[in-house]
Coordinates of C-alpha atoms and ligand atoms in Angstrom, one line a residue:
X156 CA 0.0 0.0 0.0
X157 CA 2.7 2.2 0.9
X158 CA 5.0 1.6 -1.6
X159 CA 1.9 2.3 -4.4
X160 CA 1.3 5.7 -2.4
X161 CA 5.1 6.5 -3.1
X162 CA 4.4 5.5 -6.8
X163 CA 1.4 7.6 -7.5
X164 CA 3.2 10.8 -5.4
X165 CA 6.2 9.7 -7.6
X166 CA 4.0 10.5 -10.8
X167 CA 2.3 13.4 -9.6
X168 CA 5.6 15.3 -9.2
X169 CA 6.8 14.1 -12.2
X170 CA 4.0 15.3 -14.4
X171 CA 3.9 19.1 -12.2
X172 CA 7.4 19.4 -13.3
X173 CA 6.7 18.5 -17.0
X174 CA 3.6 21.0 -16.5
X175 CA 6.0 23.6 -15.1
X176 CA 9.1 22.9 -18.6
X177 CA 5.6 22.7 -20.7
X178 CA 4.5 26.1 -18.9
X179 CA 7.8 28.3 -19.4
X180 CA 8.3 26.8 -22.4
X181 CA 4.8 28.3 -24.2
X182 CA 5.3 30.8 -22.2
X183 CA 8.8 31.6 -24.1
X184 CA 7.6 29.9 -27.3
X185 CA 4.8 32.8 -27.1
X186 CA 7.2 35.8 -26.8
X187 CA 9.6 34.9 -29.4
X188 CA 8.1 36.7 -32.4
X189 CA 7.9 39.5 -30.2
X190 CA 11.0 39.6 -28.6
X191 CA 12.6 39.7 -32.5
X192 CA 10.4 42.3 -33.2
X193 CA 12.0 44.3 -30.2
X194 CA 15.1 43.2 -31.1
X195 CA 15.1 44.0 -34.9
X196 CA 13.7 48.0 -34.3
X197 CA 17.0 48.1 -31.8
X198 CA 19.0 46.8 -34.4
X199 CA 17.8 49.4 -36.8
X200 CA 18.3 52.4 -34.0
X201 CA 21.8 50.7 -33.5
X202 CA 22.6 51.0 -37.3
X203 CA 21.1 54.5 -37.9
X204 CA 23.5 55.6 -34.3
X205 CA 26.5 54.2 -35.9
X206 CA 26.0 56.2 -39.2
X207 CA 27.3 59.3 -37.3
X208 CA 30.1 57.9 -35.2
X209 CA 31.6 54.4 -37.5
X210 CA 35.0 55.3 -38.8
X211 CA 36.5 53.7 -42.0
X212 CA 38.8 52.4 -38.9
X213 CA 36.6 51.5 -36.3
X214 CA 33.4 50.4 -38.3
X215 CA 31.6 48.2 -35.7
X216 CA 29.4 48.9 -32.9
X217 CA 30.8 47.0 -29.3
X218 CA 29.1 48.9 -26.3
X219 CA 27.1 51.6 -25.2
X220 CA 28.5 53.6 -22.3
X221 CA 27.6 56.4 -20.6
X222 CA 25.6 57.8 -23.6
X223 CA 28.0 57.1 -26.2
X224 CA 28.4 54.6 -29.3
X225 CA 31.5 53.1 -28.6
X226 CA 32.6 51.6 -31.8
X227 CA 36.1 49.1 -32.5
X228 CA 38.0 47.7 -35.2
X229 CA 37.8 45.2 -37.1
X230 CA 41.1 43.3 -35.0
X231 CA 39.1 43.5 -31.7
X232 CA 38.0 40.3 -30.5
X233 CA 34.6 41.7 -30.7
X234 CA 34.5 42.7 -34.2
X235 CA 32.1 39.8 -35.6
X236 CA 29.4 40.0 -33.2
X237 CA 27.4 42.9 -35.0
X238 CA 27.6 41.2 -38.4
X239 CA 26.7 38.1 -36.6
X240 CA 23.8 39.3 -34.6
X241 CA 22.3 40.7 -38.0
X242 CA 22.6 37.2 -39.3
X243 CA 20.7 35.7 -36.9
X244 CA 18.2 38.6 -37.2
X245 CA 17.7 37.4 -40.0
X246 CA 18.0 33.7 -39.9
X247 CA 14.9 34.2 -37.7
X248 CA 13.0 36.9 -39.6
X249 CA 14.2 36.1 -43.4
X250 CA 13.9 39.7 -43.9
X251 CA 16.0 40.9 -46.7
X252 CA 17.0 44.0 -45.2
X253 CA 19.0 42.0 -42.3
X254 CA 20.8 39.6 -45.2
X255 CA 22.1 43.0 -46.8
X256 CA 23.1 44.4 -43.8
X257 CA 25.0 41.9 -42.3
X258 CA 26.6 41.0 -45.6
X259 CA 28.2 44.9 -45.9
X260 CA 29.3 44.4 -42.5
X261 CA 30.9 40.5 -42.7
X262 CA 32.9 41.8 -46.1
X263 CA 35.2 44.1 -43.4
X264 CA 36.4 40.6 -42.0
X265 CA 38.6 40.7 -45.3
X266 CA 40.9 42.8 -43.5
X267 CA 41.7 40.1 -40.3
X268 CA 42.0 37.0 -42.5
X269 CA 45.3 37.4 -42.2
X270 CA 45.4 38.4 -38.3
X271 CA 47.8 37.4 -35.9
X272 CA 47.5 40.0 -33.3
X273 CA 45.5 37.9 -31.1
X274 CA 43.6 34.2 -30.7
X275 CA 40.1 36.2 -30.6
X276 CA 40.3 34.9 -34.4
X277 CA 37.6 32.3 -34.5
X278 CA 35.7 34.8 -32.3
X279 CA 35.7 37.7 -34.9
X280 CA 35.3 35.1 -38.1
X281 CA 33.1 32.6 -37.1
X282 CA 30.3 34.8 -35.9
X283 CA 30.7 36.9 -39.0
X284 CA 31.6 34.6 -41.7
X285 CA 30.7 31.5 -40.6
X286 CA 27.1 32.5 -39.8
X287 CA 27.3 34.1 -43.8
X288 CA 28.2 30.8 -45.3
X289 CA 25.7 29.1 -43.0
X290 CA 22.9 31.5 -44.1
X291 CA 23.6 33.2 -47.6
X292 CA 27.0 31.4 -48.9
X293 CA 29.4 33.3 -51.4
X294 CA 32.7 32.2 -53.2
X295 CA 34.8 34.2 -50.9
X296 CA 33.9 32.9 -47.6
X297 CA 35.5 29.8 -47.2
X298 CA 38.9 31.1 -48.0
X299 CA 38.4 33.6 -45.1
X300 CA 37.9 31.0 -42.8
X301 CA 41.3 29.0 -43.9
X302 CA 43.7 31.9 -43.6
X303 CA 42.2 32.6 -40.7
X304 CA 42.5 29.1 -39.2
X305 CA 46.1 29.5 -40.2
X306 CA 47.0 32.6 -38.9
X307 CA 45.5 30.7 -35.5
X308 CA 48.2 28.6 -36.1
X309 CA 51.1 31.2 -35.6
X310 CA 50.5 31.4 -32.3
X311 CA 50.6 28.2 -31.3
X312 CA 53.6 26.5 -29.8
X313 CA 54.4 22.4 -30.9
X314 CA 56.5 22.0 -27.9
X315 CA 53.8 23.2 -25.2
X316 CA 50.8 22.0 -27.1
X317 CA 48.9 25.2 -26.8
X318 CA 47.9 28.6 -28.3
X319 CA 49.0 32.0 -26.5
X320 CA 46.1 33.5 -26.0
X321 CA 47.5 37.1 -24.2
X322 CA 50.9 38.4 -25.9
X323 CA 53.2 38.7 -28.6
X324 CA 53.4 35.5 -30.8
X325 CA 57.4 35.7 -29.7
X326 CA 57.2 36.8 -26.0
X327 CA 59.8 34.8 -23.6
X328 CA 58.6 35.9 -20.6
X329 CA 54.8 34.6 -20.4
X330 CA 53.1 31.8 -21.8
X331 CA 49.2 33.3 -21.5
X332 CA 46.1 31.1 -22.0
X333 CA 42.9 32.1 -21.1
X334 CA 40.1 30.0 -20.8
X335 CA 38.2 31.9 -23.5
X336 CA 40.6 30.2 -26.1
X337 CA 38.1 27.5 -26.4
X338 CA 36.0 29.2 -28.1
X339 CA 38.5 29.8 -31.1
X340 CA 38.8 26.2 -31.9
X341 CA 35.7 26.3 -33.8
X342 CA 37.4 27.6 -36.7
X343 CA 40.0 25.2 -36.2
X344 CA 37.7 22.8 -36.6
X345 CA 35.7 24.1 -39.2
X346 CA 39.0 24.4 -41.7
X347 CA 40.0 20.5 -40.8
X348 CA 36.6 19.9 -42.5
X349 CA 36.6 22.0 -45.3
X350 CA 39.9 21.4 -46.5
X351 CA 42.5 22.3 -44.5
X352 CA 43.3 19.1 -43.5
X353 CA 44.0 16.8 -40.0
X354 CA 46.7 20.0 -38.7
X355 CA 44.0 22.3 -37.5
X356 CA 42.2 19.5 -35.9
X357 CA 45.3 18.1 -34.0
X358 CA 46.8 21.3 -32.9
X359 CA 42.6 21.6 -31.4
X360 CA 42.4 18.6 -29.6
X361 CA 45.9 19.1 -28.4
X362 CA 44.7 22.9 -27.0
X363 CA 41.3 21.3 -26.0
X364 CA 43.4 18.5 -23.9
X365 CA 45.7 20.7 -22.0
X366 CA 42.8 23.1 -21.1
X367 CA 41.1 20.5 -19.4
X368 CA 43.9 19.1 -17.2
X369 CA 45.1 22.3 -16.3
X370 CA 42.8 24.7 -16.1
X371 CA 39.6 23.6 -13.6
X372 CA 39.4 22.9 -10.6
X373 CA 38.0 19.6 -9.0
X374 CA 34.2 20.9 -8.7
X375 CA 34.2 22.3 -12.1
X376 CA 35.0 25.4 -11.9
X377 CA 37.6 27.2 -14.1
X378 CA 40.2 29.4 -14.0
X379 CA 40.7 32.5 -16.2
X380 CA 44.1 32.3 -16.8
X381 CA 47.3 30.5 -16.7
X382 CA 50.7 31.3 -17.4
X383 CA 53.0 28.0 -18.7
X384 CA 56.6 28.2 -18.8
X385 CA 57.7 28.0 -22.4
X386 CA 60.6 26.0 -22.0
X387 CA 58.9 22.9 -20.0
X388 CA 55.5 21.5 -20.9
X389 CA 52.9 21.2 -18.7
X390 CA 54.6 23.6 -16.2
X391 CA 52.4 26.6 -14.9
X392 CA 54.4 29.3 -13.8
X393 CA 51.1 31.3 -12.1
X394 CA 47.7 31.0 -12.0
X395 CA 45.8 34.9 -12.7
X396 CA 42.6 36.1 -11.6
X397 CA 42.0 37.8 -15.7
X398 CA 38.6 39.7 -15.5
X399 CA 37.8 37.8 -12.4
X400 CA 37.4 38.8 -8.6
X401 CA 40.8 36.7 -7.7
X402 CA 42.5 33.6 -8.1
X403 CA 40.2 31.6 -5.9
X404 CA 37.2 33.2 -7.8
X405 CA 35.1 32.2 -10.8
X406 CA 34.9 34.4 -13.4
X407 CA 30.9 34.1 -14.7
X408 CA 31.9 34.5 -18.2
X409 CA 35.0 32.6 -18.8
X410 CA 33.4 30.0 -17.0
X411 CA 30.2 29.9 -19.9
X412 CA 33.3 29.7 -22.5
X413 CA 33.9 26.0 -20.8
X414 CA 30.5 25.0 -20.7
X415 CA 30.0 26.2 -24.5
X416 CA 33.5 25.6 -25.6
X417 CA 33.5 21.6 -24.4
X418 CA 29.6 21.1 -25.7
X419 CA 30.7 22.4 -28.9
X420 CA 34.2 20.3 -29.0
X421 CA 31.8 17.2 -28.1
X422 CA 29.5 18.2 -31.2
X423 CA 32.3 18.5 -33.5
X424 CA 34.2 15.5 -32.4
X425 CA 32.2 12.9 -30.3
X426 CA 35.1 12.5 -27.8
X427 CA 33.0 12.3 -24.8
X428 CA 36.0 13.3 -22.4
X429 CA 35.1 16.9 -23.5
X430 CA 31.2 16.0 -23.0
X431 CA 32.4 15.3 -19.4
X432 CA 33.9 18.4 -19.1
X433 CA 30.8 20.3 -20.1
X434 CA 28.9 18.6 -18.3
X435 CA 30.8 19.1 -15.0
X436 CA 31.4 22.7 -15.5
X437 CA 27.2 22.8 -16.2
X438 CA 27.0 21.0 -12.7
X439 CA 29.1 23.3 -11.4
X440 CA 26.7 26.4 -12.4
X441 CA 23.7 24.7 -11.8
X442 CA 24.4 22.8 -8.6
X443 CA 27.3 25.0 -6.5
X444 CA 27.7 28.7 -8.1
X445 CA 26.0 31.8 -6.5
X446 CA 23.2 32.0 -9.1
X447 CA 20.5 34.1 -8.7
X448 CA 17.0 32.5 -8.4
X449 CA 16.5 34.0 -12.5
X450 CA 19.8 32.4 -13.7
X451 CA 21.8 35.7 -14.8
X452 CA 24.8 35.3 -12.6
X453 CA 26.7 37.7 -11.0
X454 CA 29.8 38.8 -13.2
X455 CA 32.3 36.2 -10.5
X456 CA 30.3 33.1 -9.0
X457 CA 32.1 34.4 -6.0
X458 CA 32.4 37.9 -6.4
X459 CA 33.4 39.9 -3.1
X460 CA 30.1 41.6 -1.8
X461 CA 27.2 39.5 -3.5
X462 CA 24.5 40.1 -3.3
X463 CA 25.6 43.7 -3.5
X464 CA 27.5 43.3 -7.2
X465 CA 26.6 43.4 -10.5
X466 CA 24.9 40.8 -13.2
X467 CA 26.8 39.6 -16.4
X468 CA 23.8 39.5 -18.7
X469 CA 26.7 38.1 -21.1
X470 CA 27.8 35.4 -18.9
X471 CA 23.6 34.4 -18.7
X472 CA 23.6 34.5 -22.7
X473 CA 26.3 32.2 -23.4
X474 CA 25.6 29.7 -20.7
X475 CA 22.3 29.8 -21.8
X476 CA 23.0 28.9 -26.1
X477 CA 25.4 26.2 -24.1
X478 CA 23.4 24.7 -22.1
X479 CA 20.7 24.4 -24.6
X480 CA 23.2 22.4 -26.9
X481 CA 24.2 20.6 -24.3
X482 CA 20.3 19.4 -23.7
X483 CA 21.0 17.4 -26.7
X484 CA 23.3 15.5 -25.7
X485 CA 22.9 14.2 -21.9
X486 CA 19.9 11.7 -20.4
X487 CA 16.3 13.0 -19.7
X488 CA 16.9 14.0 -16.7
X489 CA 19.4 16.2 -16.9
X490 CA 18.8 17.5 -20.3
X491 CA 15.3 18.3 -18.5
X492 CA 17.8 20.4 -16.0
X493 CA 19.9 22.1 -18.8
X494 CA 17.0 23.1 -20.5
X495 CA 14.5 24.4 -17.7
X496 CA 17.5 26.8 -16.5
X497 CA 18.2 27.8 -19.9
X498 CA 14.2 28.7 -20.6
X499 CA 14.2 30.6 -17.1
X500 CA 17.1 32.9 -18.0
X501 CA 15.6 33.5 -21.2
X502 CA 12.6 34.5 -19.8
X503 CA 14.6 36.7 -17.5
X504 CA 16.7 38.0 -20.3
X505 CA 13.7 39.2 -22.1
X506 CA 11.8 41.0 -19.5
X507 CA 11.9 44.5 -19.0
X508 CA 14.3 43.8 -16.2
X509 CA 17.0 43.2 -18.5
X510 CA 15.7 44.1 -22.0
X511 CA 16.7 47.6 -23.3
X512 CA 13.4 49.9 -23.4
X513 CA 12.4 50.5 -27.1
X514 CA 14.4 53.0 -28.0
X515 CA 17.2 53.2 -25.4
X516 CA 20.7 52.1 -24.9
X517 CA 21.7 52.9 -28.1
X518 CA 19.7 50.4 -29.8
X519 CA 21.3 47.2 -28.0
X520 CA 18.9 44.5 -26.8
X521 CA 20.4 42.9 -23.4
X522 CA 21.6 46.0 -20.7
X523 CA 23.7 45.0 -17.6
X524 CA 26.7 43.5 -19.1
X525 CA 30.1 43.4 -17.3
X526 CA 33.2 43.4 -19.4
X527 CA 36.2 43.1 -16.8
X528 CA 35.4 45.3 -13.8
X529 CA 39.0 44.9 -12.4
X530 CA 40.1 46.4 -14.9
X531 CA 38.0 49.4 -14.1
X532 CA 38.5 49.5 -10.3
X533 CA 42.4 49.4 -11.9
X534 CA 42.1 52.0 -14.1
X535 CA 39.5 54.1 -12.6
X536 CA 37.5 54.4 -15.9
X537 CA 36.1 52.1 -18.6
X538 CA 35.9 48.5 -17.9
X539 CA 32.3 47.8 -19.2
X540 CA 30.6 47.6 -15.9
X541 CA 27.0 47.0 -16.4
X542 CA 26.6 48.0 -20.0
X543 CA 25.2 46.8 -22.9
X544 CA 27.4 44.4 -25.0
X545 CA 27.6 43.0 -28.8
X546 CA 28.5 39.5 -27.2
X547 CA 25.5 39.6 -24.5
X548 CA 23.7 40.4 -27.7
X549 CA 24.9 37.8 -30.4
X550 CA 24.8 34.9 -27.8
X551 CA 21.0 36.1 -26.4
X552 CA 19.8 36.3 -30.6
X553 CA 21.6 32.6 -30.8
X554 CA 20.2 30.7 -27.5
X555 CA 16.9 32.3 -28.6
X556 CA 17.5 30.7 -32.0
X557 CA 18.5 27.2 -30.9
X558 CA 15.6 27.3 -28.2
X559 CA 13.0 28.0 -31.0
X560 CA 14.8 25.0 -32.8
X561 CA 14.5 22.4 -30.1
X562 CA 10.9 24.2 -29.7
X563 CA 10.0 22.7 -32.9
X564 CA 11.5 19.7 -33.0
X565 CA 14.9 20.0 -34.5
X566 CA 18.3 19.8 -33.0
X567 CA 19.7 23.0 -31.2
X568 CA 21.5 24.0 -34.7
X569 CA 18.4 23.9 -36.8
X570 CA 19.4 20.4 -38.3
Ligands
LIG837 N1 38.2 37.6 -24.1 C1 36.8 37.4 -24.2 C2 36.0 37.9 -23.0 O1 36.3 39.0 -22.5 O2 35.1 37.3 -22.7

């Protein structure tokens, strides 16, 4: 008798909490036309605003702070996020005024094909030319992608394994990889599959590898950056707090890199070491970080005066197009997890709370983005604090996206 009693309480929790998914899912599945129609009149105040400040130098839109347009070049990390956003504006819309745009802007990316200034390469082509050949292909695209994948390749180092991330391709004195690196071996992957050949792959799982032995900790968690010593592998000189609160710290954003750097390694490869690594850095945020009951984190899991500090609205976009991936790929219940967070911080994303007023902030959809607030308290100025971002932007357009995807019945990437 008592064990049926357990049975039938057993099911009635089981079907509230399908209820609940099924409830902020509709609920979600309900605002999505809207929320693009906010997002693509934003868009449009963002692109008139930029008329009057882009340079033939600095033609990109990155932040909006205290007033201002502040716009970058086309060899900041940030550069492909506007283009890319506009793609997914109009992946969503099919409006031909959003395929023209973002065209204009992904034909700047000539200009870095070649760029060795920094890893942030897969960053500033994959969002901009990789979402073109996705969407709208043209001759010239994948031949952006392959320099690019090989000018990657100048900065990485056969005897450590790795790519510097931070400094000069030649610097002696630091070894600098930042956890963010991940995300660059998208391209790497992308040119082993479209003729470049195995190199880009290896010198991937090689960086992939030596990420994940060296730079979490036991519960998950990862650190920002680490300095090797050039001259003997698999020797780390220092760890460094980066953009986060301190060494001991977790940095909200680097830490979505991990979660959305090791689902996508898992997608491209199927080496389920680095689906174990998403997954335990997904544990991590949904199990032991300070998250706030909406799921936009504070801008360190363990920042020094929470409650009192600010959100990263970036941080909450990225985990969230993660985690949603990462839904794919894991057992019911879990995937069940993944996805429930990632439809609450949607939900959170696009209320008013965190949603730019039509109209304001320049024209940029998610406000309350954090950028590196040590730097600012270094500095005493800049440093992004609780702005609006392109990348809070791109990644919020791309969860939305893949959630409308899964939504209907496809696979997080529309496939
Ligand atoms: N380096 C990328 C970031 O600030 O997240």
């Amino acid at each position: 008798m008592k064990k049926l009693l357990f049975a039938a309480l057993a099911l009635v929790a089981v079907s509230a909490l399908a209820d609940t998914k099924s409830a902020a899912e509709n609920q979600l599945k309900g605002k999505l036309p809207g929320i693009f129609a906010r997002a693509a009149e934003q868009y449009r105040l963002l692109l008139k605003n930029l008329e009057s400040v882009a340079t033939e130098k600095k033609p990109f839109p990155k932040r909006w702070e205290n007033g201002e347009l502040v716009t970058i070049p086309p060899e900041d990390w940030c550069s492909g996020f506007f283009p890319g956003s506009m793609w997914y504006l109009y992946e969503y819309t099919r409006d031909g005024f959003w395929r023209t745009e973002a065209t204009k802007f992904t034909a700047i990316q000539d200009r870095i094909r070649h760029y060795t200034g920094n890893h942030d390469i897969g960053f500033m082509l994959m969002t901009s030319v990789g979402n073109a050949l996705r969407l709208d292909p043209r001759p010239e695209y994948p031949g952006m992608l392959l320099d690019g994948a090989e000018a990657l390749t100048k900065r990485y180092s056969e005897k450590l394994g790795l790519i510097r991330s931070w400094g000069k391709i030649d610097e002696d004195k630091n070894f600098l990889v930042i956890v963010d690196n991940l995300m660059n071996l998208e391209l790497m992957q992308w040119a082993s599959k479209n003729g470049g050949g195995e190199k880009y792959a290896k010198i991937a799982k090689s960086h992939a590898d030596k990420t994940s032995q060296h730079h979490f900790r036991a519960d998950g968690s990862a650190y920002h950056v680490l300095n090797y010593n050039q001259h003997t592998p698999g020797k780390i000189l220092e760890i460094r707090a980066g953009q986060g609160a301190s060494v001991d710290g977790t940095w909200a954003r680097g830490h979505s890199w991990a979660i959305y750097g090791y689902t996508m390694l898992y997608r491209e490869t199927k080496d389920r070491a680095y689906l174990m690594r998403a997954i335990k850095s997904a544990d991590y945020l949904l199990d032991e970080a300070e998250v706030p009951a909406d799921g936009v984190p504070y801008w360190d899991h363990k920042a020094w005066a929470i409650p009192h500090e600010e959100r990263d609205t970036s941080a909450a976009a990225i985990e969230t197009s993660a985690l949603l991936e990462l839904s794919q790929f894991v057992p019911t219940e879990k995937s069940a997890a993944y996805r429930a967070f990632a439809v609450k911080t949607l939900l959170a994303l696009s209320s008013d709370r965190y949603f730019a007023k039509p109209g304001e902030q320049g024209g940029f959809l998610l406000t309350q983005g954090v950028g590196h607030k040590p730097g600012k308290i270094a500095s005493g100025k800049g440093g992004e604090v609780n702005v609006p971002l392109n990348y809070g932007d791109y990644y919020f357009l791309e969860a939305l996206i893949r959630f409308n995807n899964l939504a209907g019945g496809k696979s997080a990437l529309g496939k």
